[in-house]
Short mmCIF file of C-alpha atoms and ligand atoms in Angstrom, two decimals:
data_model
loop_
_atom_site.label_atom_id
_atom_site.label_comp_id
_atom_site.label_asym_id
_atom_site.label_seq_id
_atom_site.Cartn_x
_atom_site.Cartn_y
_atom_site.Cartn_z
CA UNK A 280 -37.28 73.56 -41.58
CA UNK A 281 -36.04 74.55 -38.17
CA UNK A 282 -35.35 71.16 -36.71
CA UNK A 283 -35.74 67.74 -38.26
CA UNK A 284 -36.22 64.23 -36.92
CA UNK A 285 -33.33 61.82 -37.23
CA UNK A 286 -32.12 58.47 -35.95
CA UNK A 287 -28.88 59.36 -34.22
CA UNK A 288 -26.14 57.18 -32.87
CA UNK A 289 -24.90 59.34 -30.05
CA UNK A 290 -23.02 56.84 -27.90
CA UNK A 291 -20.51 54.12 -28.61
CA UNK A 292 -22.91 51.41 -27.44
CA UNK A 293 -25.94 49.46 -28.66
CA UNK A 294 -29.13 51.24 -29.69
CA UNK A 295 -29.92 54.66 -31.18
CA UNK A 296 -32.10 57.64 -30.45
CA UNK A 297 -34.78 59.36 -32.46
CA UNK A 298 -34.24 63.01 -31.80
CA UNK A 299 -34.56 66.51 -33.28
CA UNK A 300 -31.44 67.89 -34.93
CA UNK A 301 -30.49 70.78 -37.18
CA UNK A 302 -31.22 69.98 -40.83
CA UNK A 303 -28.12 69.61 -43.03
CA UNK A 304 -26.63 72.70 -44.66
CA UNK A 305 -25.56 71.86 -48.17
CA UNK A 306 -22.28 72.83 -49.77
CA UNK A 307 -22.15 74.46 -53.20
CA UNK A 308 -21.72 71.14 -54.97
CA UNK A 309 -24.33 69.27 -52.91
CA UNK A 310 -28.07 68.74 -53.02
CA UNK A 311 -30.57 68.44 -50.18
CA UNK A 312 -32.84 65.41 -50.41
CA UNK A 313 -36.10 64.76 -48.60
CA UNK A 314 -36.28 61.07 -47.67
CA UNK A 315 -39.26 59.15 -49.05
CA UNK A 316 -38.04 55.66 -48.17
CA UNK A 317 -34.94 54.20 -46.55
CA UNK A 318 -34.06 50.53 -46.14
CA UNK A 319 -32.10 48.83 -43.41
CA UNK A 320 -28.78 47.26 -44.40
CA UNK A 321 -26.62 44.77 -42.51
CA UNK A 322 -24.19 47.64 -41.93
CA UNK A 323 -26.92 49.52 -40.07
CA UNK A 324 -27.44 46.50 -37.82
CA UNK A 325 -23.71 46.50 -36.99
CA UNK A 326 -23.94 50.20 -36.16
CA UNK A 327 -27.12 49.68 -34.14
CA UNK A 328 -25.56 46.80 -32.17
CA UNK A 329 -22.22 48.56 -31.97
CA UNK A 330 -20.25 45.41 -32.62
CA UNK A 331 -16.49 45.20 -33.00
CA UNK A 332 -16.63 46.31 -36.60
CA UNK A 333 -18.54 49.47 -35.62
CA UNK A 334 -16.24 50.22 -32.72
CA UNK A 335 -13.26 49.99 -35.04
CA UNK A 336 -14.75 51.60 -38.15
CA UNK A 337 -16.98 54.41 -36.89
CA UNK A 338 -14.91 57.51 -36.27
CA UNK A 339 -17.56 60.18 -35.95
CA UNK A 340 -20.10 60.18 -33.14
CA UNK A 341 -22.81 61.49 -32.98
CA UNK A 342 -23.85 60.50 -36.47
CA UNK A 343 -27.09 59.94 -38.35
CA UNK A 344 -26.77 56.50 -39.94
CA UNK A 345 -28.58 54.73 -42.80
CA UNK A 346 -27.59 54.86 -46.46
CA UNK A 347 -30.09 53.00 -48.68
CA UNK A 348 -32.56 55.60 -49.81
CA UNK A 349 -35.00 57.13 -52.24
CA UNK A 350 -36.14 60.71 -52.02
CA UNK A 351 -36.93 64.01 -53.63
CA UNK A 352 -34.49 66.88 -54.19
CA UNK A 353 -35.66 69.97 -52.28
CA UNK A 354 -32.67 72.28 -52.64
CA UNK A 355 -29.54 72.48 -54.79
CA UNK A 356 -26.19 74.11 -54.19
CA UNK A 357 -25.11 76.94 -56.45
CA UNK A 358 -22.61 74.86 -58.43
CA UNK A 359 -25.08 72.06 -59.10
CA UNK A 360 -26.00 71.86 -62.77
CA UNK A 361 -27.41 68.43 -63.57
CA UNK A 362 -29.87 67.88 -60.73
CA UNK A 363 -33.00 69.92 -60.18
CA UNK A 364 -35.40 70.54 -57.32
CA UNK A 365 -38.16 67.94 -57.60
CA UNK A 366 -35.97 65.18 -59.08
CA UNK A 367 -36.63 61.72 -57.61
CA UNK A 368 -33.29 60.25 -56.68
CA UNK A 369 -31.30 57.56 -54.91
CA UNK A 370 -27.74 57.73 -53.64
CA UNK A 371 -24.50 56.06 -54.61
CA UNK A 372 -23.36 55.78 -51.03
CA UNK A 373 -19.62 55.74 -51.70
CA UNK A 374 -18.34 59.29 -51.91
CA UNK A 375 -14.99 59.27 -53.67
CA UNK A 376 -12.24 61.88 -53.99
CA UNK A 377 -11.69 61.47 -57.76
CA UNK A 378 -7.98 62.14 -57.32
CA UNK A 379 -6.38 59.06 -55.72
CA UNK A 380 -4.64 56.27 -57.63
CA UNK A 381 -7.77 54.08 -57.69
CA UNK A 382 -10.05 56.87 -58.86
CA UNK A 383 -7.64 57.87 -61.61
CA UNK A 384 -7.29 54.30 -62.83
CA UNK A 385 -11.00 53.52 -63.23
CA UNK A 386 -11.49 51.83 -59.86
CA UNK A 387 -13.52 54.41 -58.01
CA UNK A 388 -15.39 51.79 -56.00
CA UNK A 389 -12.20 51.18 -54.04
CA UNK A 390 -11.20 54.83 -53.67
CA UNK A 391 -8.55 55.15 -50.99
CA UNK A 392 -10.19 58.19 -49.43
CA UNK A 393 -13.74 56.98 -49.67
CA UNK A 394 -16.40 58.37 -47.37
CA UNK A 395 -19.51 56.28 -46.88
CA UNK A 396 -22.92 57.83 -46.35
CA UNK A 397 -24.22 56.98 -42.88
CA UNK A 398 -20.81 55.69 -41.78
CA UNK A 399 -18.35 58.56 -42.27
CA UNK A 400 -20.90 61.34 -42.73
CA UNK A 401 -24.54 61.87 -41.79
CA UNK A 402 -26.83 59.43 -43.53
CA UNK A 403 -30.44 58.97 -44.51
CA UNK A 404 -32.38 57.86 -41.41
CA UNK A 405 -33.60 61.43 -41.16
CA UNK A 406 -36.14 63.73 -42.78
CA UNK A 407 -33.44 65.18 -45.04
CA UNK A 408 -29.82 64.53 -45.96
CA UNK A 409 -27.11 66.19 -48.03
CA UNK A 410 -25.40 64.47 -50.96
CA UNK A 411 -22.76 65.57 -53.48
CA UNK A 412 -24.32 66.08 -56.90
CA UNK A 413 -22.04 63.48 -58.44
CA UNK A 414 -23.45 60.80 -56.11
CA UNK A 415 -27.03 61.45 -57.13
CA UNK A 416 -28.76 58.73 -59.15
CA UNK A 417 -31.93 59.95 -60.85
CA UNK A 418 -34.90 57.60 -60.59
CA UNK A 419 -37.90 57.16 -62.79
CA UNK A 420 -40.48 59.26 -60.88
CA UNK A 421 -42.98 56.38 -61.26
CA UNK A 422 -40.86 53.85 -59.38
CA UNK A 423 -42.02 52.95 -55.86
CA UNK A 424 -39.67 54.65 -53.38
CA UNK A 425 -39.28 51.38 -51.41
CA UNK A 426 -37.94 49.57 -54.46
CA UNK A 427 -35.87 52.60 -55.45
CA UNK A 428 -34.24 52.49 -52.02
CA UNK A 429 -32.99 48.92 -52.49
CA UNK A 430 -31.20 49.64 -55.77
CA UNK A 431 -27.98 50.11 -53.81
CA UNK A 432 -27.86 46.52 -52.41
CA UNK A 433 -29.31 45.23 -55.69
CA UNK A 434 -26.23 46.84 -57.20
CA UNK A 435 -24.09 44.76 -54.84
CA UNK A 436 -25.82 41.62 -56.14
CA UNK A 437 -25.22 42.67 -59.75
CA UNK A 438 -21.61 43.53 -58.97
CA UNK A 439 -21.05 40.05 -57.51
CA UNK A 440 -22.47 38.46 -60.65
CA UNK A 441 -20.88 40.85 -63.19
CA UNK A 442 -17.80 42.20 -61.37
CA UNK A 443 -16.20 43.69 -64.49
CA UNK A 444 -16.58 44.17 -68.21
CA UNK A 445 -16.26 41.00 -70.29
CA UNK A 446 -16.57 38.73 -67.29
CA UNK A 447 -17.13 34.98 -67.80
CA UNK A 448 -20.66 34.20 -69.04
CA UNK A 449 -23.71 33.56 -66.90
CA UNK A 450 -26.09 32.51 -69.69
CA UNK A 451 -26.46 28.74 -69.78
CA UNK A 452 -24.17 28.27 -66.77
CA UNK A 453 -24.85 26.61 -63.43
CA UNK A 454 -24.60 29.01 -60.53
CA UNK A 455 -24.79 28.64 -56.76
CA UNK A 456 -25.68 31.41 -54.33
CA UNK A 457 -24.50 30.66 -50.82
CA UNK A 458 -26.47 32.69 -48.31
CA UNK A 459 -30.13 33.71 -48.58
CA UNK A 460 -29.98 37.20 -47.09
CA UNK A 461 -31.40 40.10 -49.09
CA UNK A 462 -28.43 40.38 -51.46
CA UNK A 463 -28.32 36.62 -52.03
CA UNK A 464 -32.05 36.63 -52.76
CA UNK A 465 -31.74 39.50 -55.21
CA UNK A 466 -28.80 37.75 -56.86
CA UNK A 467 -31.01 34.73 -57.60
CA UNK A 468 -33.52 36.94 -59.42
CA UNK A 469 -30.71 38.63 -61.39
CA UNK A 470 -29.18 35.28 -62.36
CA UNK A 471 -32.53 34.10 -63.71
CA UNK A 472 -32.82 37.28 -65.73
CA UNK A 473 -29.36 36.73 -67.20
CA UNK A 474 -30.24 33.24 -68.35
CA UNK A 475 -28.41 31.00 -65.89
CA UNK A 476 -29.10 27.30 -66.46
CA UNK A 477 -29.58 26.02 -62.92
CA UNK A 478 -29.50 28.24 -59.85
CA UNK A 479 -28.77 26.61 -56.52
CA UNK A 480 -29.38 28.51 -53.30
CA UNK A 481 -28.09 27.56 -49.90
CA UNK A 482 -29.12 28.90 -46.51
CA UNK A 483 -27.28 28.28 -43.29
CA UNK A 484 -30.27 27.50 -41.10
CA UNK A 485 -33.81 26.44 -41.81
CA UNK A 486 -35.31 29.84 -42.31
CA UNK A 487 -38.72 29.38 -43.90
CA UNK A 488 -39.19 33.05 -44.89
CA UNK A 489 -35.88 33.25 -46.70
CA UNK A 490 -35.95 29.76 -48.20
CA UNK A 491 -39.43 30.39 -49.62
CA UNK A 492 -38.21 33.70 -51.01
CA UNK A 493 -35.21 31.99 -52.61
CA UNK A 494 -37.62 29.73 -54.41
CA UNK A 495 -39.85 32.57 -55.54
CA UNK A 496 -36.78 34.46 -56.81
CA UNK A 497 -36.30 31.50 -59.13
CA UNK A 498 -33.84 29.11 -57.47
CA UNK A 499 -34.17 25.58 -58.86
CA UNK A 500 -32.99 24.01 -55.63
CA UNK A 501 -32.92 25.57 -52.15
CA UNK A 502 -30.78 23.68 -49.68
CA UNK A 503 -30.36 24.19 -45.98
CA UNK A 504 -26.78 23.62 -44.84
CA UNK A 505 -28.17 22.69 -41.47
CA UNK A 506 -30.33 19.95 -42.93
CA UNK A 507 -27.97 18.73 -45.64
CA UNK A 508 -24.73 18.82 -43.71
CA UNK A 509 -21.91 17.20 -45.67
CA UNK A 510 -24.36 16.00 -48.31
CA UNK A 511 -24.84 19.53 -49.60
CA UNK A 512 -21.73 19.45 -51.77
CA UNK A 513 -22.61 16.09 -53.28
CA UNK A 514 -26.21 17.12 -53.93
CA UNK A 515 -25.10 20.10 -56.01
CA UNK A 516 -22.28 18.30 -57.78
CA UNK A 517 -24.64 15.43 -58.67
CA UNK A 518 -27.22 17.88 -60.02
CA UNK A 519 -24.61 19.25 -62.45
CA UNK A 520 -23.69 15.89 -64.00
CA UNK A 521 -20.82 15.61 -61.59
CA UNK A 522 -19.20 18.82 -62.87
CA UNK A 523 -19.98 21.35 -60.17
CA UNK A 524 -21.12 24.91 -60.75
CA UNK A 525 -19.46 27.38 -63.11
CA UNK A 526 -20.03 30.29 -60.77
CA UNK A 527 -20.38 30.41 -56.98
CA UNK A 528 -21.43 33.54 -55.11
CA UNK A 529 -20.48 33.54 -51.42
CA UNK A 530 -22.95 35.89 -49.75
CA UNK A 531 -23.15 34.60 -46.21
CA UNK A 532 -19.84 35.34 -44.49
CA UNK A 533 -20.00 31.82 -43.06
CA UNK A 534 -16.64 29.98 -43.21
CA UNK A 535 -18.38 26.68 -43.97
CA UNK A 536 -20.25 28.21 -46.87
CA UNK A 537 -16.96 29.61 -48.16
CA UNK A 538 -15.34 26.16 -48.17
CA UNK A 539 -18.43 24.70 -49.83
CA UNK A 540 -18.35 27.42 -52.50
CA UNK A 541 -15.01 26.03 -53.71
CA UNK A 542 -15.92 22.37 -53.26
CA UNK A 543 -18.94 22.76 -55.53
CA UNK A 544 -16.98 24.83 -58.09
CA UNK A 545 -16.08 23.19 -61.36
CA UNK A 546 -12.33 23.43 -62.10
CA UNK A 547 -11.74 26.68 -63.99
CA UNK A 548 -14.87 28.24 -62.51
CA UNK A 549 -15.20 31.56 -60.75
CA UNK A 550 -16.21 32.68 -57.29
CA UNK A 551 -17.35 36.05 -56.02
CA UNK A 552 -16.86 36.79 -52.36
CA UNK A 553 -19.28 39.31 -50.91
CA UNK A 554 -20.05 37.96 -47.43
CA UNK A 555 -18.07 39.52 -44.58
CA UNK A 556 -16.38 37.04 -42.23
CA UNK A 557 -16.19 37.73 -38.55
CA UNK A 558 -12.70 36.25 -38.21
CA UNK A 559 -9.84 34.93 -40.33
CA UNK A 560 -10.94 31.80 -42.18
CA UNK A 561 -9.12 28.54 -42.74
CA UNK A 562 -9.23 27.32 -46.31
CA UNK A 563 -7.18 24.71 -48.17
CA UNK A 564 -5.90 27.00 -50.92
CA UNK A 565 -4.30 24.20 -52.95
CA UNK A 566 -7.56 22.38 -53.35
CA UNK A 567 -9.84 25.43 -53.36
CA UNK A 568 -8.01 27.67 -55.79
CA UNK A 569 -4.63 26.59 -57.09
CA UNK A 570 -5.33 23.15 -58.55
CA UNK A 571 -8.90 24.16 -59.29
CA UNK A 572 -7.62 27.08 -61.36
CA UNK A 573 -10.32 29.17 -59.78
CA UNK A 574 -10.89 32.84 -60.51
CA UNK A 575 -11.84 34.79 -57.39
CA UNK A 576 -13.41 38.22 -57.27
CA UNK A 577 -13.59 40.26 -54.07
CA UNK A 578 -16.79 42.27 -54.16
CA UNK A 579 -17.15 45.63 -52.49
CA UNK A 580 -19.64 48.32 -53.42
CA UNK A 581 -20.67 48.79 -56.98
CA UNK A 582 -18.87 50.05 -60.05
CA UNK A 583 -19.58 53.76 -60.22
CA UNK A 584 -21.81 54.08 -62.22
CA UNK A 585 -21.82 51.07 -64.56
CA UNK A 586 -23.62 48.90 -62.03
CA UNK A 587 -26.37 51.50 -61.55
CA UNK A 588 -27.10 51.46 -65.27
CA UNK A 589 -27.29 47.66 -65.18
CA UNK A 590 -29.71 47.86 -62.23
CA UNK A 591 -31.83 50.39 -64.12
CA UNK A 592 -31.85 48.10 -67.15
CA UNK A 593 -33.00 45.14 -65.07
CA UNK A 594 -35.71 47.11 -63.24
CA UNK A 595 -37.13 48.34 -66.55
CA UNK A 596 -38.73 44.93 -66.90
CA UNK A 597 -41.97 44.92 -64.87
CA UNK A 598 -41.77 41.21 -64.00
CA UNK A 599 -38.27 41.65 -62.58
CA UNK A 600 -39.32 44.74 -60.63
CA UNK A 601 -42.23 42.81 -59.13
CA UNK A 602 -40.01 39.89 -58.17
CA UNK A 603 -37.45 42.13 -56.51
CA UNK A 604 -40.25 43.93 -54.66
CA UNK A 605 -41.00 40.68 -52.82
CA UNK A 606 -37.61 40.93 -51.08
CA UNK A 607 -39.15 43.82 -49.15
CA UNK A 608 -41.00 41.80 -46.52
CA UNK A 609 -41.82 44.73 -44.24
CA UNK A 610 -42.61 48.42 -44.59
CA UNK A 611 -42.79 50.17 -41.26
CA UNK A 612 -42.76 53.74 -39.93
CA UNK A 613 -39.23 54.90 -39.20
CA UNK A 614 -40.24 55.67 -35.61
CA UNK A 615 -40.42 51.87 -35.20
CA UNK A 616 -36.89 51.30 -36.45
CA UNK A 617 -36.10 49.18 -33.38
CA UNK A 618 -38.78 46.72 -34.53
CA UNK A 619 -37.24 46.66 -37.98
CA UNK A 620 -33.83 45.90 -36.54
CA UNK A 621 -35.29 43.03 -34.51
CA UNK A 622 -37.16 41.62 -37.49
CA UNK A 623 -33.88 41.42 -39.39
CA UNK A 624 -31.87 40.04 -36.48
CA UNK A 625 -34.44 37.31 -35.88
CA UNK A 626 -34.42 36.63 -39.65
CA UNK A 627 -38.17 37.04 -39.90
CA UNK A 628 -37.57 39.74 -42.48
CA UNK A 629 -35.52 40.01 -45.65
CA UNK A 630 -35.51 43.70 -46.52
CA UNK A 631 -37.19 46.22 -44.22
CA UNK A 632 -38.18 49.59 -45.69
CA UNK A 633 -38.64 52.55 -43.35
CA UNK A 634 -41.29 55.08 -44.25
CA UNK A 635 -40.89 58.74 -43.20
CA UNK A 636 -43.43 58.58 -40.40
CA UNK A 637 -41.95 60.10 -37.31
ZN1 ZN B 168 -26.03 48.81 -47.51
ZN1 ZN B 169 -10.14 58.11 -54.80
#
């Protein structure tokens, strides 16, 4: 291939360009992957909009962004031994150095020298991309590339629910998911699969698409913070015999939802924090955590590769796969990526999958 199409961020301002670029040249330990499906993540929206986070975080411009992907291996480097041309694959998007303190102490997902696909190096909104062999995740060739591309955020949902080995139980427990974005929605489906007793879902606004999806993912009660206001906490606490939930997953990045997550938490319960807050948040720590004896997990990325195996295990069940597929509300040609971005920003979409139609 002489030149390939790619979505390139070439200026430190909003928007992006679809343009022809040189295809990637792989290193000896890398593989070249032809993109079959890519999905749009919140991170991509930040990069598209070029918000403060992007201005601060993005070092390399121009860059091809995008990181959630499924594709086919078309070339392998000469030191690659476990991946073959033709393999259907997805990408663990966190490229670690394997040598820092975190990597050497079984915490690769917080590697100090981590490079992220589509953030620190060229990503997947292109016809092809390069990936280190050790970041390749082999897919069942039968799996729909759209669904295969959302395994990465599904992994985030699983990581929020099961952040480590021997974590507190989910089976038979009451759980709340605060935030009905794609990862929140997928978390509801995972919780159902793991045998949660009651699953409560909260959404900030009154978004019909996402609230309906929360219900179809299996939430017992879907509450709009906008509609419920202060009653929201009482509604959930009352529905759990006055006890509150055992587990709360904060997936919205909304300070109010964060405070609610602790108010609805039964003393001794646990919270996972996945949502990203725009600013520093005020929280009464005495009430929220100390006297509540709360366990709090910060969630970033996925455990490499435990979470991927858990995702594979979940997707092996056809009914779960079908349910998760419903989170993909739109499949559009990648040349219309601007439409996809707008669908997400206007919250008409949950997950948008881009097909390689240039
Ligand atoms: Zn992502
Ligand atoms: Zn490291």
